[in-house]
């Protein structure tokens, strides 16, 4: 099923005078007139033509950015409910047949999908049918790993034209706080690799490399000028993104650093900073430059100056729903339509791996009029009806920030996945108001002592812990499937997933490991496990009552003397007490431990403790206990 005219080439019409909306609209109208015809199915009631499809490939991620994920993590959907690779390719093909010219792969983290390269290669075959751009938005941790170089090369060969890398800080230690994982060096390496492979600002239709920076007050707004310098010699577009509200990310206007402030900060330091004379139509970003700089600076102002009037994007979530607006709640399942025609549940598989129905075969079947499965025409017809109806229901724009904040969208990482209402509650940590010596200065999250270690929103920026064992490849933050080995937090995959409609959540069906079959507490036998090298890191943020407290601490001028050193020692002693404090934990032989106190701001300190062992179980509890002790000691000073 082809839409006549979809083979035409897109124009490169640009819009002048970015600061004024009228010429922008005029240019946009002109641009729309000069575009190849697009199926009316992709045109909404505001005459917006949707030629850009964003496909979420997975809910999984190898990072845990708190602005994207709730502090309690996310429950993963059962694999069969997600789109298989052939289904993704089939939908991509259908959208291209209707006039979609750009597909961006996103997630979750697209590169944790084991068949990502093959998938891009298959998508590349759609170029002969009108697909002009294949993009990927990625945290780039995998792309900067050893295997990443080859992956990147193959994807570029297949037609990958636009890589957007997310990187919120140029400070390695801060990266670990923001993302709750390591990987900063890989990201930097991936950026350099992309540059070596010819990615740049997209001059003359070249491949584009953009770096996405979500700007958050008190977190990274102090790095805006550093990021500007980052593009002095690199032909990269840095895009400063206004922090957006999603479910679980504890968004407030106070944490958002608005476009106007960023703009005035940069202009103050760079008086020649100016909008580029041409702007790309339908772009999320307003683009600027500083004469003499190789790169560009963009602003994605979703919160303060939305760009909904020129919106040309649709989304397919990883479980196969069409979502017509990033902030909209309305979704319709395309997967269900496809599977109804097929009459079966689809198992996970790589390209060509599902029930013998290969992606290539399907695409060729569509283009070449060769073999198609029975009922395919009807299926496509129904899919197009569903897509058309969804597009027609698209609203003019998103609601104001204050309303969105109240409503909350699903977590950003799950924009590509199904709803998991009620689920988070079940995983709220339970313990604890029994911390000795808590004071108003101290904000140790309650779940710090929870038997289920979990992460705390970075917006509170109080705590995270991580650990890995050598069996789970601790040195490689690019581990593509965090669930494939023992995860640092209870990984999403370790959380059982009720069906979206189940409410309240059912009790866990597996018995608690700390109970014997006769429900007696025991220390879990680990004798058969081989000893491996393990480490764990826990972090905690202390909010101080005044800046003078910090300066007294740093200058050791407190009445009680050098509080920092004392607290470090106190923290370290906590390791040795762990087995007696945590009743069912195993006594372990510690082979290394460090405690660092980091200044985050004039009223904020971070306490980071890392513990190592070679053994049959991990040292997460030791790391947590050390962090708490160090923090308590500091507070008591
Ligand atoms: N309001 C709104 N913002 C979006 C949408 N898509 C992406 N964004 C914003 O753009 C940021 C970067 O997203 P990317 O995945 O790099 O996508 P993009 O900016 O559309 O990428 P390009 O294809 O390079 O234009 C996100 O964090 C959002 O803030 C959208 O449909 N609506
Ligand atoms: C959800 S991620 C998925 C792709 C990939 N994992 C990555 O991080 O690039 C897509 C983009 O959304 C951005 N994002 C996530 N949460 C956001 C928020 N609350 N506000 C603004 N942008 C956000 C990320 O920084 C990233 O650039
Ligand atoms: S923004 Fe979300 S999906 Fe992307 S790397 Fe961070 S946690 Fe993962
Ligand atoms: S908020 Fe919705 S309408 Fe506005 S640009 Fe994003 S997807 Fe388009």
XYZ file of C-alpha atoms and ligand atoms in Angstrom:
712
model
C 0.000 0.000 0.000
C 1.893 3.033 -1.280
C 0.908 6.656 -1.116
C 1.408 8.228 -4.493
C 4.135 10.795 -4.444
C 6.051 9.505 -1.461
C 9.123 8.984 -3.622
C 9.720 12.710 -4.030
C 12.770 14.331 -2.533
C 12.417 16.634 0.441
C 13.290 20.265 0.129
C 15.853 22.021 2.248
C 13.786 25.139 2.676
C 14.989 27.201 5.569
C 13.296 29.821 7.644
C 14.743 33.239 8.082
C 14.498 35.613 10.978
C 14.234 33.174 13.857
C 13.390 35.770 16.407
C 10.155 36.664 14.692
C 7.344 34.142 14.523
C 5.542 35.612 11.460
C 8.296 35.044 8.883
C 8.868 31.682 10.510
C 5.283 30.677 9.853
C 5.363 32.035 6.301
C 8.486 30.060 5.582
C 6.962 27.008 7.165
C 3.909 27.254 4.924
C 6.187 27.592 1.925
C 8.160 24.619 3.092
C 5.025 22.537 3.438
C 3.920 23.500 -0.072
C 7.230 22.379 -1.531
C 7.323 19.044 0.267
C 6.398 15.903 -1.614
C 2.772 14.934 -1.150
C 2.038 13.134 2.057
C -0.910 10.910 2.778
C -3.817 12.791 4.366
C -3.610 10.136 7.048
C -0.548 11.921 8.413
C -2.112 15.382 8.361
C -3.872 16.625 11.464
C -6.746 19.052 11.880
C -4.304 21.957 12.237
C -2.766 21.144 8.825
C 0.398 19.851 10.411
C 1.984 17.196 8.265
C 3.707 14.402 10.148
C 6.714 13.180 8.257
C 8.907 12.440 11.274
C 8.424 9.193 13.172
C 10.137 8.484 16.477
C 10.309 4.823 17.341
C 11.072 3.708 20.854
C 13.032 0.497 20.613
C 13.154 -0.509 24.240
C 12.244 0.458 27.787
C 15.616 -0.649 29.017
C 18.545 1.581 29.703
C 22.090 1.192 30.938
C 21.883 4.541 32.776
C 19.449 5.765 35.392
C 19.083 9.515 34.826
C 16.831 10.754 37.571
C 15.199 13.416 35.408
C 13.994 10.621 33.162
C 13.298 7.753 35.523
C 11.452 7.655 38.821
C 13.563 7.090 41.870
C 12.127 3.638 42.344
C 13.126 2.523 38.881
C 10.685 1.297 36.320
C 9.061 -2.071 35.978
C 9.699 -3.622 32.594
C 6.978 -4.991 30.402
C 6.945 -8.671 29.650
C 8.951 -9.195 26.493
C 6.120 -10.584 24.361
C 4.169 -7.377 24.832
C 6.920 -5.381 23.144
C 7.200 -5.007 19.416
C 9.435 -7.575 17.757
C 11.963 -6.418 15.216
C 9.892 -7.510 12.227
C 6.899 -5.678 13.670
C 8.959 -2.507 14.053
C 10.161 -2.802 10.496
C 6.681 -3.462 9.270
C 5.326 -0.341 10.945
C 8.283 1.730 9.748
C 7.616 0.546 6.245
C 3.945 1.434 6.503
C 4.691 4.944 7.765
C 7.261 5.496 5.015
C 4.727 4.382 2.446
C 2.517 7.219 3.700
C 5.168 9.908 3.439
C 7.344 9.694 6.533
C 10.834 10.793 5.509
C 12.626 10.770 8.853
C 12.800 8.070 11.500
C 14.560 8.568 14.811
C 15.279 5.606 17.051
C 15.032 6.260 20.725
C 14.032 4.550 23.944
C 15.000 3.771 26.706
C 18.439 3.351 25.318
C 18.318 2.067 21.727
C 21.828 0.634 21.833
C 20.961 -1.867 24.558
C 18.830 -3.645 22.031
C 20.965 -6.604 20.983
C 20.000 -6.375 17.314
C 20.264 -2.610 16.984
C 22.778 -2.753 14.139
C 20.736 -5.234 12.131
C 17.630 -3.187 12.769
C 19.264 -0.032 11.400
C 20.528 -2.034 8.454
C 16.999 -3.160 7.706
C 15.620 0.339 8.128
C 18.254 1.446 5.645
C 16.485 -0.560 2.968
C 13.590 1.895 3.250
C 15.770 4.641 1.800
C 14.866 3.464 -1.664
C 11.245 4.124 -0.776
C 11.508 7.694 0.417
C 13.115 7.512 3.855
C 15.698 10.300 3.888
C 17.007 10.390 7.433
C 17.666 7.772 10.053
C 18.518 9.209 13.445
C 19.260 7.834 16.855
C 19.098 9.509 20.242
C 21.463 7.735 22.568
C 23.401 8.092 25.775
C 26.317 6.786 23.675
C 27.817 4.678 26.439
C 27.759 1.621 24.212
C 28.903 3.563 21.159
C 32.025 4.567 23.046
C 32.806 1.021 24.105
C 35.123 -1.323 22.257
C 32.391 -2.859 20.162
C 30.770 0.534 19.668
C 33.177 1.596 16.950
C 32.227 -1.251 14.644
C 28.540 -0.869 15.460
C 28.658 2.802 14.618
C 30.468 2.176 11.353
C 27.970 -0.455 10.269
C 25.007 1.742 11.155
C 26.503 4.675 9.275
C 27.061 2.433 6.278
C 23.418 1.418 6.535
C 22.260 5.021 6.442
C 22.405 6.416 9.985
C 22.558 10.145 9.354
C 21.798 11.868 12.641
C 23.176 11.010 16.062
C 21.975 12.910 19.117
C 24.064 12.154 22.177
C 22.787 12.936 25.655
C 25.433 14.330 27.964
C 24.484 16.562 30.855
C 27.872 17.287 32.313
C 31.485 17.658 31.300
C 32.564 16.633 34.790
C 33.122 12.913 35.071
C 32.215 12.650 38.756
C 29.008 14.589 38.229
C 28.001 12.245 35.426
C 27.866 9.446 37.956
C 25.537 11.494 40.125
C 23.272 12.516 37.302
C 23.017 9.125 35.647
C 23.640 6.940 38.704
C 26.099 5.006 36.564
C 29.573 5.293 35.165
C 30.208 5.848 31.499
C 31.286 9.453 30.983
C 34.496 8.479 29.225
C 32.641 6.253 26.825
C 30.288 9.079 25.949
C 33.180 11.430 25.271
C 34.854 8.770 23.164
C 31.667 8.202 21.192
C 31.416 11.916 20.434
C 34.974 11.929 19.097
C 34.248 8.784 17.071
C 31.221 10.381 15.475
C 33.322 13.405 14.556
C 35.991 11.152 13.048
C 33.292 9.452 10.984
C 32.219 12.714 9.450
C 29.331 13.747 11.678
C 29.105 17.489 12.240
C 26.666 20.376 12.201
C 25.067 19.051 9.038
C 26.479 21.611 6.649
C 25.486 20.816 3.070
C 23.257 17.960 4.067
C 26.007 16.127 5.948
C 25.535 13.811 8.893
C 24.562 15.630 12.068
C 25.884 15.276 15.588
C 23.998 16.993 18.385
C 24.650 16.855 22.096
C 21.591 17.099 24.336
C 22.065 18.771 27.700
C 19.092 18.847 30.056
C 19.760 21.951 32.114
C 18.746 21.719 35.748
C 19.142 24.394 38.365
C 21.634 23.465 41.027
C 22.939 20.603 38.946
C 24.571 21.730 35.749
C 23.581 25.286 34.975
C 27.092 26.246 36.034
C 28.406 24.334 33.018
C 26.514 26.185 30.309
C 29.530 28.281 29.354
C 31.781 25.211 29.434
C 29.476 23.490 26.979
C 29.602 26.577 24.791
C 33.403 26.312 24.783
C 33.039 22.618 23.947
C 31.830 23.576 20.465
C 34.565 26.132 19.843
C 36.666 23.611 17.949
C 34.159 20.863 17.443
C 31.532 20.993 14.709
C 28.803 19.837 17.055
C 25.469 21.339 17.956
C 25.025 21.577 21.697
C 21.361 21.760 22.625
C 20.374 23.086 25.978
C 17.047 21.510 26.901
C 14.594 22.966 29.360
C 13.911 20.387 32.012
C 10.473 18.881 31.442
C 8.014 17.289 33.883
C 7.431 13.552 33.637
C 5.999 11.119 36.089
C 8.350 10.483 38.950
C 10.959 13.125 38.117
C 9.831 15.584 40.798
C 9.844 18.485 38.404
C 9.247 21.982 39.704
C 9.644 25.328 38.011
C 12.330 26.055 40.582
C 14.482 23.337 39.089
C 13.999 24.491 35.529
C 16.538 26.848 34.044
C 14.622 28.749 31.371
C 15.767 29.627 27.887
C 15.764 33.354 28.648
C 18.281 32.887 31.466
C 20.536 30.679 29.371
C 20.388 33.133 26.513
C 21.277 36.113 28.634
C 24.085 34.247 30.375
C 25.711 33.328 27.074
C 25.163 36.770 25.553
C 26.817 38.414 28.528
C 29.958 36.383 27.952
C 29.767 36.284 24.167
C 28.332 39.550 22.826
C 28.480 38.199 19.250
C 26.207 35.299 20.152
C 23.367 35.441 17.626
C 20.636 33.343 16.057
C 21.665 31.613 12.877
C 20.230 33.370 9.868
C 18.521 30.184 8.838
C 16.491 27.849 10.973
C 15.375 24.344 10.106
C 11.632 24.014 9.806
C 9.983 21.695 12.309
C 13.070 21.759 14.494
C 12.752 21.398 18.226
C 15.670 23.781 18.702
C 16.290 27.453 18.067
C 19.839 27.543 16.778
C 22.493 30.139 17.517
C 26.182 30.550 16.866
C 29.220 32.486 17.907
C 31.226 33.666 14.901
C 34.503 31.741 14.735
C 33.158 28.733 16.611
C 33.034 25.449 14.728
C 29.856 24.277 16.397
C 26.438 25.671 17.150
C 24.244 26.203 20.149
C 20.601 25.225 20.218
C 17.843 25.662 22.772
C 14.933 23.317 23.182
C 12.375 25.461 24.890
C 9.481 23.054 25.351
C 8.483 24.713 28.615
C 8.765 28.435 27.976
C 8.273 28.756 24.198
C 6.728 25.659 22.773
C 7.149 24.752 19.116
C 3.906 22.829 18.734
C 2.726 24.960 15.788
C 5.334 23.364 13.557
C 5.178 19.892 15.073
C 5.689 17.160 12.483
C 6.316 14.188 14.774
C 4.567 11.020 15.752
C 5.761 8.341 18.113
C 5.524 4.596 18.258
C 6.107 3.266 21.745
C 8.122 0.127 22.380
C 4.919 -1.796 23.021
C 3.550 -0.664 19.717
C 1.181 2.199 20.490
C 0.969 5.324 18.459
C 1.422 8.442 20.575
C 0.698 11.611 18.695
C 2.102 14.023 21.264
C 4.994 13.729 23.680
C 2.847 15.173 26.425
C -0.399 13.536 25.428
C -1.930 10.627 27.272
C -3.848 9.240 24.350
C -2.402 6.120 22.809
C -3.755 3.453 20.514
C -2.182 0.057 20.049
C -0.972 -0.735 16.563
C 0.579 -3.919 17.890
C -2.813 -5.305 18.785
C -4.104 -4.684 15.286
C -1.073 -6.414 13.767
C -1.321 -9.374 16.093
C -5.017 -9.790 15.586
C -4.398 -10.369 11.927
C -1.626 -12.706 12.732
C -3.631 -14.400 15.401
C -0.748 -15.070 17.687
C 1.484 -13.536 20.287
C 4.889 -12.617 18.955
C 7.966 -13.780 20.762
C 11.091 -11.678 21.024
C 13.552 -12.277 18.247
C 16.108 -10.640 16.031
C 15.563 -9.741 12.430
C 14.123 -12.742 10.700
C 13.866 -14.575 13.976
C 10.179 -14.455 14.643
C 8.239 -17.465 13.577
C 10.220 -17.523 10.382
C 8.787 -14.189 9.304
C 11.788 -12.010 8.588
C 11.843 -8.259 8.507
C 13.557 -8.175 5.129
C 11.079 -10.542 3.645
C 8.230 -8.401 4.848
C 9.671 -5.175 3.575
C 10.431 -6.695 0.214
C 7.006 -8.189 0.200
C 5.541 -4.718 0.514
C 7.765 -2.933 -1.955
C 8.138 -5.574 -4.577
C 4.601 -6.870 -4.467
C 6.012 -10.300 -3.741
C 4.769 -12.774 -1.213
C 2.565 -11.279 1.471
C 0.749 -13.012 4.267
C -2.941 -13.516 3.930
C -4.951 -10.546 5.148
C -2.055 -8.172 4.919
C -3.913 -5.599 2.831
C -6.739 -5.611 5.325
C -4.325 -5.313 8.190
C -2.598 -2.316 6.647
C -5.920 -0.725 5.889
C -6.990 -1.059 9.496
C -3.634 0.155 10.764
C -3.922 3.238 8.601
C -7.424 3.887 9.864
C -6.190 3.729 13.439
C -3.194 5.952 12.682
C -5.349 8.448 10.788
C -7.880 8.655 13.612
C -5.130 9.178 16.183
C -3.508 11.921 14.139
C -6.829 13.678 13.690
C -7.247 13.735 17.453
C -3.902 15.444 18.000
C -4.281 18.630 19.959
C -2.914 21.980 18.932
C -0.190 22.039 21.514
C 0.769 20.935 24.940
C -0.630 22.423 28.086
C 1.181 25.047 30.141
C 3.980 23.819 32.384
C 1.965 24.257 35.579
C -0.845 22.082 34.240
C 1.542 19.443 32.957
C 3.234 19.376 36.291
C -0.069 18.637 37.986
C -1.068 16.027 35.465
C 2.293 14.381 35.064
C 3.150 12.452 32.011
C 4.531 8.942 32.284
C 8.260 8.706 33.022
C 10.294 9.881 30.038
C 11.987 6.515 29.742
C 8.571 4.947 29.375
C 7.313 7.395 26.809
C 8.136 4.467 24.648
C 6.406 1.915 26.866
C 3.155 1.085 28.529
C 1.641 2.612 31.620
C 2.450 1.020 34.918
C -0.010 2.744 37.134
C 0.030 1.788 40.794
C 3.181 -0.140 40.287
C 5.591 2.325 41.768
C 3.762 2.366 45.045
C 4.487 -1.238 45.542
C 8.173 -0.613 45.421
C 8.254 2.333 47.703
C 10.829 1.542 50.348
C 9.282 0.839 53.699
C 11.611 1.302 56.649
C 12.349 3.657 58.754
C 12.320 6.647 60.876
C 14.713 5.018 63.271
C 17.951 6.582 62.189
C 19.677 7.785 65.286
C 20.584 11.400 65.547
C 18.647 12.706 62.569
C 18.698 16.421 62.462
C 17.081 18.970 60.239
C 20.337 19.361 58.375
C 20.381 15.784 57.353
C 18.331 14.393 54.532
C 19.248 10.788 54.385
C 16.495 9.203 52.378
C 14.439 6.788 54.334
C 15.019 4.021 51.893
C 18.705 4.116 52.626
C 18.226 1.274 55.059
C 15.622 -0.508 53.062
C 16.314 -4.131 52.345
C 15.668 -3.214 48.734
C 18.364 -0.733 47.815
C 16.917 1.768 45.444
C 17.745 5.057 43.916
C 16.532 8.464 44.948
C 15.519 11.127 42.551
C 18.416 13.252 41.546
C 16.219 16.250 41.936
C 16.538 15.725 45.618
C 20.026 14.658 44.746
C 20.503 12.864 47.956
C 21.558 9.387 47.328
C 22.357 6.672 44.952
C 24.172 3.419 45.213
C 25.669 1.208 42.638
C 27.583 -1.961 42.611
C 28.655 -4.626 40.263
C 30.491 -7.851 40.366
C 33.218 -8.894 38.014
C 30.907 -11.539 36.731
C 28.710 -8.720 35.517
C 31.517 -6.871 33.876
C 32.041 -4.035 36.335
C 34.510 -2.135 34.252
C 32.235 -1.862 31.279
C 29.400 0.548 31.887
C 28.294 -0.276 28.391
C 26.901 -3.604 29.500
C 24.130 -3.609 26.939
C 21.621 -5.506 28.960
C 21.610 -4.469 32.576
C 19.300 -7.294 33.404
C 21.613 -9.910 32.008
C 23.676 -10.019 35.173
C 23.306 -8.956 38.747
C 22.288 -5.321 38.473
C 23.533 -2.553 40.738
C 20.031 -1.535 41.811
C 17.128 -3.834 41.718
C 17.052 -3.494 37.990
C 13.716 -2.903 36.383
C 13.821 -6.454 35.190
C 14.059 -7.752 38.703
C 10.783 -6.118 39.564
C 7.879 -8.321 38.719
C 5.496 -6.690 36.340
C 1.796 -6.913 36.858
C -0.443 -6.404 33.889
C -1.090 -2.706 33.415
C -4.667 -3.085 34.475
C -4.047 -5.003 37.656
C -4.874 -2.992 40.704
C -3.865 -3.376 43.396
C -0.638 -5.133 42.542
C -0.535 -8.819 43.354
C 1.801 -10.010 46.093
C 5.168 -11.317 44.944
C 4.863 -14.966 44.056
C 8.450 -15.931 44.873
C 9.271 -16.568 48.525
C 11.558 -14.133 50.297
C 15.103 -15.417 49.973
C 15.861 -14.609 53.583
C 13.275 -17.145 54.756
C 13.640 -20.890 54.661
C 10.861 -23.057 53.281
C 9.509 -23.211 56.834
C 9.572 -19.401 57.023
C 12.506 -19.173 59.388
C 15.023 -16.425 58.899
C 18.366 -17.687 57.732
C 21.582 -16.456 56.211
C 21.276 -17.409 52.574
C 23.698 -20.224 51.714
C 26.160 -18.980 49.145
C 28.740 -21.727 49.490
C 28.276 -23.036 45.940
C 28.800 -19.624 44.352
C 32.276 -18.946 42.994
C 34.050 -15.977 44.568
C 34.192 -12.965 42.258
C 35.546 -9.470 42.523
C 32.838 -7.047 43.629
C 32.415 -3.400 44.410
C 29.626 -1.127 45.498
C 29.281 2.621 45.729
C 26.748 4.545 47.772
C 26.168 8.267 47.654
C 24.322 10.606 49.908
C 23.780 14.350 49.787
C 23.735 16.435 52.926
C 21.866 19.714 52.790
C 23.465 22.225 55.103
C 21.596 24.941 56.925
C 23.829 27.780 55.770
C 26.871 28.484 53.588
C 28.889 29.261 56.707
C 28.513 25.640 57.828
C 30.277 24.543 54.691
C 33.121 27.010 55.037
C 33.590 26.007 58.688
C 33.700 22.370 57.661
C 36.182 22.953 54.887
C 38.460 25.143 56.942
C 38.306 22.771 59.942
C 37.268 25.722 62.074
C 34.408 23.964 63.818
C 34.575 23.850 67.582
C 35.120 20.088 67.343
C 38.013 20.343 64.915
C 38.551 18.506 61.618
C 35.059 17.114 61.150
C 35.686 15.860 57.634
C 38.541 13.576 58.609
C 36.741 12.324 61.674
C 33.618 11.585 59.687
C 35.607 9.685 57.066
C 37.127 7.501 59.749
C 33.734 7.065 61.370
C 32.322 6.064 58.017
C 35.043 3.537 57.398
C 34.480 1.964 60.758
C 30.873 1.456 59.662
C 32.022 -1.199 57.228
C 33.235 -3.373 60.029
C 29.933 -3.124 61.859
C 27.760 -4.042 58.926
C 27.421 -7.799 59.527
C 26.334 -7.231 63.121
C 23.911 -4.424 62.224
C 22.285 -6.077 59.227
C 21.230 -9.264 60.882
C 21.111 -11.645 57.951
C 24.060 -10.298 56.007
C 27.218 -12.312 55.456
C 30.426 -11.183 57.131
C 32.782 -10.332 54.294
C 36.447 -9.758 53.902
C 36.830 -6.181 52.738
C 39.670 -5.659 50.302
C 39.362 -1.909 49.867
C 37.229 1.057 50.837
C 37.203 4.792 50.280
C 35.104 7.657 51.556
C 34.985 10.958 49.684
C 33.247 14.142 50.585
C 32.438 16.303 47.569
C 31.178 19.878 47.567
C 28.093 20.194 45.369
C 27.103 23.716 46.169
C 27.450 26.261 48.882
C 24.913 24.401 51.010
C 25.290 20.881 49.729
C 27.810 18.144 50.326
C 28.016 14.728 48.749
C 29.329 11.726 50.638
C 30.467 8.877 48.447
C 31.658 5.529 49.764
C 33.087 2.710 47.683
C 33.769 -0.737 49.039
C 35.481 -3.731 47.426
C 35.742 -7.392 48.164
C 36.464 -10.689 46.517
C 33.700 -12.969 47.643
C 30.489 -14.805 47.061
C 28.165 -11.902 47.681
C 28.218 -8.156 47.230
C 29.161 -5.262 49.466
C 26.173 -2.985 48.894
C 25.193 -3.011 52.555
C 28.729 -2.142 53.583
C 28.745 0.824 51.208
C 25.372 2.021 52.467
C 26.352 1.621 56.074
C 29.580 3.526 55.525
C 27.758 6.379 53.839
C 25.254 6.635 56.643
C 27.900 6.564 59.309
C 29.999 9.179 57.614
C 26.939 11.381 57.176
C 25.906 10.916 60.778
C 29.347 11.819 61.985
C 29.323 14.930 59.843
C 25.903 15.906 61.116
C 26.910 15.409 64.704
C 29.861 17.738 64.251
N 7.821 19.253 23.060
C 8.493 18.288 22.458
N 9.774 18.144 22.717
C 10.423 17.162 22.087
C 9.821 16.294 21.175
N 10.738 15.428 20.720
C 11.875 15.733 21.328
N 11.681 16.792 22.151
C 12.664 17.475 22.979
O 13.881 17.373 22.329
C 14.823 16.802 23.202
C 15.837 16.061 22.392
O 15.230 14.983 21.753
P 15.879 14.209 20.565
O 15.564 12.789 20.755
O 17.295 14.576 20.450
O 15.031 14.650 19.338
P 14.921 15.915 18.380
O 15.320 17.156 19.055
O 13.574 15.865 17.807
O 15.964 15.553 17.295
P 16.190 16.075 15.815
O 15.736 14.970 14.975
O 17.642 16.284 15.792
O 15.407 17.330 15.626
C 14.004 15.985 24.158
O 14.645 15.853 25.372
C 12.798 16.836 24.322
O 13.098 17.865 25.240
C 8.449 16.481 20.932
O 7.835 15.801 20.144
N 7.841 17.494 21.595
C 14.405 9.608 26.967
S 15.966 9.782 26.191
C 16.044 8.312 25.240
C 17.284 8.151 24.418
C 18.588 7.904 25.120
N 18.516 6.991 26.192
C 19.227 9.194 25.547
O 19.283 9.464 26.746
O 19.659 9.923 24.661
C 15.701 11.036 24.932
C 16.065 12.425 25.350
O 15.141 12.872 26.308
C 15.820 13.712 27.208
N 15.070 13.802 28.457
C 14.783 12.806 29.319
N 14.090 13.281 30.370
C 13.937 14.609 30.159
C 13.321 15.654 30.895
N 12.723 15.438 32.059
N 13.356 16.888 30.383
C 13.960 17.142 29.205
N 14.548 16.189 28.462
C 14.551 14.946 28.936
C 17.151 13.015 27.367
O 18.144 13.876 27.843
C 17.436 12.580 25.961
O 18.169 13.562 25.278
S 17.658 9.904 29.527
Fe 16.541 8.101 30.262
S 16.646 6.654 28.627
Fe 18.220 8.193 28.211
S 20.088 7.487 29.207
Fe 19.069 8.650 30.743
S 17.812 7.170 31.874
Fe 18.389 6.233 29.968
S 4.381 18.803 22.774
Fe 3.193 17.554 21.339
S 2.450 18.984 19.785
Fe 4.066 20.030 20.913
S 5.909 19.682 19.701
Fe 5.819 18.046 21.250
S 4.752 16.368 20.285
Fe 4.402 18.172 19.050
